[in-house]
Tab-separated table of C-alpha atoms and ligand atoms in Angstrom:
chain	number	residue	atom	x	y	z
L	1	THR	CA	0.021	-0.052	0.011
L	2	HIS	CA	1.186	3.467	-0.653
L	3	PHE	CA	0.155	5.959	2.017
L	4	GLY	CA	1.271	9.461	1.037
L	5	TYR	CA	0.082	12.944	1.584
L	6	LYS	CA	-0.191	13.481	-2.145
L	7	THR	CA	-2.418	10.369	-2.575
L	8	VAL	CA	-4.621	10.862	0.457
L	9	GLU	CA	-7.270	13.545	0.763
L	10	ALA	CA	-7.569	15.614	3.806
L	11	ASP	CA	-10.352	13.739	5.566
L	12	LYS	CA	-8.847	10.420	4.748
L	13	LYS	CA	-5.532	11.616	6.146
L	14	ALA	CA	-7.056	12.033	9.599
L	15	ASP	CA	-8.315	8.462	9.501
L	16	LEU	CA	-5.062	7.191	8.304
L	17	VAL	CA	-3.162	9.007	11.046
L	18	ALA	CA	-5.645	7.490	13.618
L	19	ASP	CA	-5.080	4.034	12.259
L	20	VAL	CA	-1.229	4.477	12.337
L	21	PHE	CA	-1.162	5.552	15.938
L	22	HIS	CA	-3.673	3.050	17.181
L	23	SER	CA	-1.594	0.370	15.552
L	24	VAL	CA	1.844	1.572	16.873
L	25	ALA	CA	0.852	2.763	20.370
L	26	ALA	CA	1.896	-0.376	22.280
L	27	LYS	CA	5.324	-0.431	20.631
L	28	TYR	CA	5.710	3.333	20.205
L	29	ASP	CA	8.457	3.875	22.741
L	30	ILE	CA	10.674	1.045	21.798
L	31	MET	CA	10.325	1.862	18.115
L	32	ASN	CA	11.515	5.481	18.851
L	33	ASP	CA	14.685	4.197	20.538
L	34	VAL	CA	15.374	1.671	17.789
L	35	MET	CA	14.722	3.881	14.829
L	36	SER	CA	16.485	6.952	16.035
L	37	PHE	CA	19.286	5.013	17.725
L	38	GLY	CA	18.147	6.689	20.998
L	39	VAL	CA	18.896	10.156	19.507
L	40	HIS	CA	15.272	11.285	20.074
L	41	ARG	CA	16.122	11.449	23.774
L	42	PHE	CA	18.711	14.107	22.954
L	43	TRP	CA	16.334	16.089	20.697
L	44	LYS	CA	13.739	16.034	23.489
L	45	ARG	CA	16.284	16.952	26.186
L	46	HIS	CA	17.245	20.049	24.115
L	47	THR	CA	13.584	20.968	23.754
L	48	ILE	CA	13.110	20.838	27.496
L	49	GLU	CA	16.196	23.112	28.015
L	50	VAL	CA	14.907	25.667	25.529
L	51	ALA	CA	11.453	25.500	27.063
L	52	ALA	CA	12.809	26.579	30.402
L	53	ALA	CA	9.733	25.666	32.332
L	54	ARG	CA	9.671	27.061	35.905
L	55	PRO	CA	7.730	26.123	38.977
L	56	GLY	CA	4.077	27.126	38.811
L	57	MET	CA	3.840	27.214	35.008
L	58	LYS	CA	1.043	25.837	32.901
L	59	VAL	CA	2.455	23.695	30.086
L	60	LEU	CA	0.569	22.067	27.119
L	61	ASP	CA	2.327	19.039	25.651
L	62	LEU	CA	0.289	18.798	22.422
L	63	ALA	CA	0.264	15.589	20.428
L	64	GLY	CA	2.107	14.450	23.533
L	65	GLY	CA	1.554	10.731	22.821
L	66	THR	CA	3.298	8.594	25.331
L	67	GLY	CA	4.333	11.528	27.380
L	68	ASP	CA	8.137	11.798	27.281
L	69	LEU	CA	8.062	15.581	27.473
L	70	THR	CA	5.159	15.637	29.833
L	71	ALA	CA	7.172	13.556	32.315
L	72	LYS	CA	10.021	16.055	32.309
L	73	PHE	CA	7.733	19.097	32.542
L	74	SER	CA	5.881	17.574	35.447
L	75	ASN	CA	9.095	17.624	37.495
L	76	LEU	CA	9.943	21.141	36.491
L	77	VAL	CA	6.622	22.938	37.127
L	78	GLY	CA	6.155	21.294	40.539
L	79	ASP	CA	3.003	20.996	42.561
L	80	ARG	CA	1.817	24.572	41.797
L	81	GLY	CA	2.186	24.001	38.033
L	82	GLN	CA	0.071	22.112	35.633
L	83	VAL	CA	0.915	19.918	32.614
L	84	VAL	CA	-1.724	18.932	30.079
L	85	LEU	CA	-0.946	16.051	27.806
L	86	ALA	CA	-3.242	16.395	24.885
L	87	ASP	CA	-3.510	14.045	21.915
L	88	ILE	CA	-6.161	13.015	19.422
L	89	ASN	CA	-5.553	9.351	19.790
L	90	ASP	CA	-6.904	7.546	22.834
L	91	SER	CA	-4.558	4.542	22.374
L	92	MET	CA	-1.515	6.793	22.670
L	93	LEU	CA	-3.063	8.669	25.586
L	94	LYS	CA	-3.715	5.353	27.360
L	95	VAL	CA	-0.116	4.171	26.950
L	96	GLY	CA	1.132	7.597	28.076
L	97	ARG	CA	-1.020	7.684	31.182
L	98	THR	CA	-0.091	4.172	32.204
L	99	LYS	CA	3.627	4.917	31.661
L	100	LEU	CA	3.593	8.118	33.704
L	101	ARG	CA	1.500	6.599	36.498
L	102	ASP	CA	3.976	3.766	36.811
L	103	LYS	CA	6.643	6.383	37.158
L	104	GLY	CA	4.704	7.932	40.094
L	105	ILE	CA	3.810	11.097	38.074
L	106	VAL	CA	0.186	11.834	39.122
L	107	ASN	CA	-0.311	15.148	40.774
L	108	ASN	CA	0.140	17.861	38.267
L	109	VAL	CA	-0.613	16.017	34.951
L	110	SER	CA	-3.992	15.795	33.186
L	111	TYR	CA	-4.844	14.004	30.005
L	112	VAL	CA	-7.097	15.370	27.330
L	113	GLN	CA	-8.257	13.886	24.035
L	114	ALA	CA	-8.207	16.777	21.582
L	115	ASN	CA	-7.509	17.734	18.059
L	116	ALA	CA	-4.700	20.331	17.648
L	117	GLU	CA	-6.813	22.091	14.995
L	118	ALA	CA	-9.473	23.064	17.582
L	119	LEU	CA	-8.016	23.066	21.074
L	120	PRO	CA	-10.703	22.870	23.863
L	121	PHE	CA	-8.905	25.340	26.191
L	122	PRO	CA	-9.539	29.027	27.078
L	123	ASP	CA	-7.743	31.864	25.421
L	124	ASN	CA	-4.357	32.977	26.978
L	125	HIS	CA	-3.970	29.949	29.180
L	126	PHE	CA	-0.667	28.297	28.786
L	127	ASP	CA	2.900	29.607	29.481
L	128	ILE	CA	4.483	27.052	27.129
L	129	ILE	CA	3.203	24.753	24.392
L	130	THR	CA	5.289	22.081	22.845
L	131	ILE	CA	4.374	19.892	19.932
L	132	ALA	CA	7.019	17.265	19.329
L	133	PHE	CA	6.878	15.129	16.211
L	134	GLY	CA	3.143	15.918	16.068
L	135	LEU	CA	2.554	18.810	13.577
L	136	ARG	CA	3.385	16.784	10.548
L	137	ASN	CA	0.503	14.402	11.335
L	138	VAL	CA	-1.968	17.298	11.540
L	139	THR	CA	-4.182	17.777	8.511
L	140	ASP	CA	-4.709	21.576	8.800
L	141	LYS	CA	-1.429	22.882	10.166
L	142	ASP	CA	-2.272	26.547	9.857
L	143	ALA	CA	-5.500	26.032	11.806
L	144	ALA	CA	-3.495	24.183	14.466
L	145	LEU	CA	-0.873	26.895	14.785
L	146	ARG	CA	-3.633	29.554	15.056
L	147	SER	CA	-5.301	27.423	17.817
L	148	MET	CA	-2.023	27.162	19.636
L	149	HIS	CA	-1.499	30.988	19.406
L	150	ARG	CA	-4.971	31.451	20.881
L	151	VAL	CA	-4.520	29.346	23.989
L	152	LEU	CA	-1.002	30.608	24.706
L	153	LYS	CA	-0.660	33.494	27.238
L	154	PRO	CA	0.832	36.803	26.093
L	155	GLY	CA	4.595	36.316	26.689
L	156	GLY	CA	4.213	32.619	26.279
L	157	LYS	CA	6.195	30.467	23.865
L	158	LEU	CA	5.584	27.713	21.405
L	159	LEU	CA	8.175	25.087	20.616
L	160	VAL	CA	7.770	22.801	17.580
L	161	LEU	CA	10.121	19.849	17.406
L	162	GLU	CA	9.785	18.145	14.056
L	163	PHE	CA	11.610	16.356	11.281
L	164	SER	CA	12.896	18.807	8.759
L	165	THR	CA	15.258	19.073	5.839
L	166	PRO	CA	18.954	18.047	6.335
L	167	LYS	CA	21.347	20.849	5.300
L	168	HIS	CA	23.856	18.732	3.403
L	169	GLU	CA	23.216	16.782	0.240
L	170	LEU	CA	24.964	13.715	1.535
L	171	MET	CA	22.953	13.671	4.769
L	172	ARG	CA	19.699	14.113	2.697
L	173	LYS	CA	20.552	11.053	0.642
L	174	VAL	CA	21.578	8.845	3.505
L	175	TYR	CA	18.487	9.978	5.499
L	176	ASP	CA	16.149	9.397	2.497
L	177	MET	CA	17.486	5.897	1.997
L	178	TYR	CA	17.244	5.172	5.692
L	179	SER	CA	13.662	6.403	6.001
L	180	PHE	CA	12.364	4.832	2.794
L	181	LYS	CA	14.182	1.647	2.721
L	182	VAL	CA	15.332	0.711	6.211
L	183	LEU	CA	12.439	2.174	8.440
L	184	PRO	CA	9.509	0.283	6.850
L	185	LYS	CA	11.447	-2.901	7.098
L	186	MET	CA	12.353	-2.317	10.714
L	187	GLY	CA	8.752	-1.347	11.348
L	188	ALA	CA	7.564	-4.580	9.672
L	189	LEU	CA	9.926	-6.693	11.781
L	190	ILE	CA	9.114	-5.203	15.170
L	191	THR	CA	5.476	-4.241	14.796
L	192	LYS	CA	4.314	-6.420	11.826
L	193	ASP	CA	3.144	-3.117	10.364
L	194	ALA	CA	5.166	-1.878	7.499
L	195	ASP	CA	2.421	0.394	6.187
L	196	SER	CA	2.503	2.614	9.274
L	197	TYR	CA	6.229	3.135	8.888
L	198	GLU	CA	5.899	3.795	5.180
L	199	TYR	CA	3.417	6.466	6.152
L	200	LEU	CA	5.982	7.817	8.648
L	201	ALA	CA	8.722	8.066	5.999
L	202	GLU	CA	6.290	9.773	3.619
L	203	SER	CA	5.072	12.209	6.196
L	204	ILE	CA	8.633	13.250	7.063
L	205	ARG	CA	9.469	13.900	3.389
L	206	MET	CA	6.232	16.011	2.812
L	207	HIS	CA	6.670	18.196	5.927
L	208	PRO	CA	7.486	21.818	5.328
L	209	ASP	CA	11.198	22.705	5.568
L	210	GLN	CA	12.684	25.020	8.166
L	211	GLU	CA	11.977	28.337	6.381
L	212	THR	CA	8.436	27.310	5.361
L	213	LEU	CA	7.476	26.290	8.871
L	214	LYS	CA	8.924	29.542	10.254
L	215	GLN	CA	6.761	31.515	7.866
L	216	MET	CA	3.711	29.448	8.807
L	217	MET	CA	4.266	30.364	12.432
L	218	ILE	CA	4.687	33.981	11.588
L	219	ASP	CA	1.441	33.927	9.596
L	220	ALA	CA	-0.351	32.307	12.557
L	221	GLY	CA	0.548	35.331	14.711
L	222	PHE	CA	3.794	34.199	16.449
L	223	GLU	CA	6.716	36.697	16.867
L	224	GLN	CA	10.496	36.408	17.100
L	225	VAL	CA	10.199	33.117	15.275
L	226	ASP	CA	13.422	31.193	14.895
L	227	TYR	CA	14.777	27.711	14.725
L	228	THR	CA	17.826	25.578	15.478
L	229	ASN	CA	18.810	22.561	13.546
L	230	MET	CA	19.812	19.340	15.197
L	231	THR	CA	21.568	16.426	13.594
L	232	ASP	CA	22.341	18.427	10.412
L	233	GLY	CA	18.621	19.531	10.184
L	234	VAL	CA	17.230	16.037	10.240
L	235	VAL	CA	15.247	17.585	13.158
L	236	ALA	CA	14.568	21.275	13.770
L	237	LEU	CA	13.274	23.049	16.863
L	238	HIS	CA	11.211	26.078	16.045
L	239	ARG	CA	10.444	28.653	18.676
L	240	GLY	CA	7.963	31.526	18.622
L	241	TYR	CA	6.377	33.884	21.111
L	242	LYS	CA	2.914	35.398	21.493
L	243	PHE	CA	3.147	39.024	22.753
E	1	LIG	N1	5.073	13.992	21.275
E	1	LIG	C1	5.279	12.503	21.335
E	1	LIG	C2	6.794	12.173	21.207
E	1	LIG	O1	7.459	13.109	20.783
E	1	LIG	O2	7.197	11.041	21.463
E	1	LIG	C3	4.421	11.735	20.326
E	1	LIG	C4	4.714	11.988	18.912
E	1	LIG	S1	3.797	10.870	17.862
E	1	LIG	C5	4.953	10.658	16.605
E	1	LIG	C6	2.578	11.896	17.080
E	1	LIG	C7	1.388	12.051	17.950
E	1	LIG	O3	0.486	13.031	17.347
E	1	LIG	C8	0.499	10.833	18.024
E	1	LIG	O4	0.348	10.481	19.385
E	1	LIG	C9	-0.832	11.226	17.359
E	1	LIG	O5	-1.957	10.606	17.933
E	1	LIG	C10	-0.844	12.693	17.534
E	1	LIG	N2	-1.715	13.528	16.592
E	1	LIG	C11	-1.808	13.296	15.303
E	1	LIG	N3	-2.658	14.209	14.835
E	1	LIG	C12	-3.151	14.969	15.832
E	1	LIG	C13	-4.011	16.023	15.985
E	1	LIG	N4	-4.640	16.520	14.900
E	1	LIG	N5	-4.216	16.608	17.160
E	1	LIG	C14	-3.591	16.173	18.251
E	1	LIG	N6	-2.646	15.156	18.209
E	1	LIG	C15	-2.431	14.479	16.991
């Protein structure tokens, strides 16, 4: 089967994304480690550093999935703070909630099933919003960015961690080969689900590059938008403020 952005219409894309994450939820964490050689931990740690969450803050971990960032934020904001893990997919939310509860993280975290395109939160509510490896799965990215802008407090910041475009030609080639040839095979081996990992490779390739995403954030109302590349731009962390 060929699951690509180009071949799938908007409404079907949402169903496809739902199928993918229902299917991979149980093995999501182990696949992340295997497929990225553990490097996703470094990308996430850097995101947490840039987020600079302080005690008492309200943080939204959007498309938070199995809660890697939520777990770290929970420690940083403390008992007076609040972390909301929001995700559209109840299988991912369930895995996340179980994992975090097993780690003893209970007090300041809540779980909300929500679509990033229409967030069910009040205006000007969060100090920090992160969306890690989530935006490329969202059908209407502009609507999602506007929705994030709405629920962010003035002075608050948005961080988008996402696959992007490698800077060097050689890296682009290696990375393309890896994601199109190796990833689906690994996915098939570990999860018996090659299609989901084919979707993953395709969604990475179709995602807007660094400058395009920066402009999309500016168009959604964010200011002082900038990004840093990690791993030669395989991944980029975009930051923007609401003033
Ligand atoms: N943030 C986690 C991480 O970095 O490990 C999970 C990332 S996972 C690759 C992408 C997540 O985005 C999935 O849990 C999926 O359910 C969620 N997602 C996809 N479309 C979404 C939408 N429209 N609104 C909210 N979450 C969405």
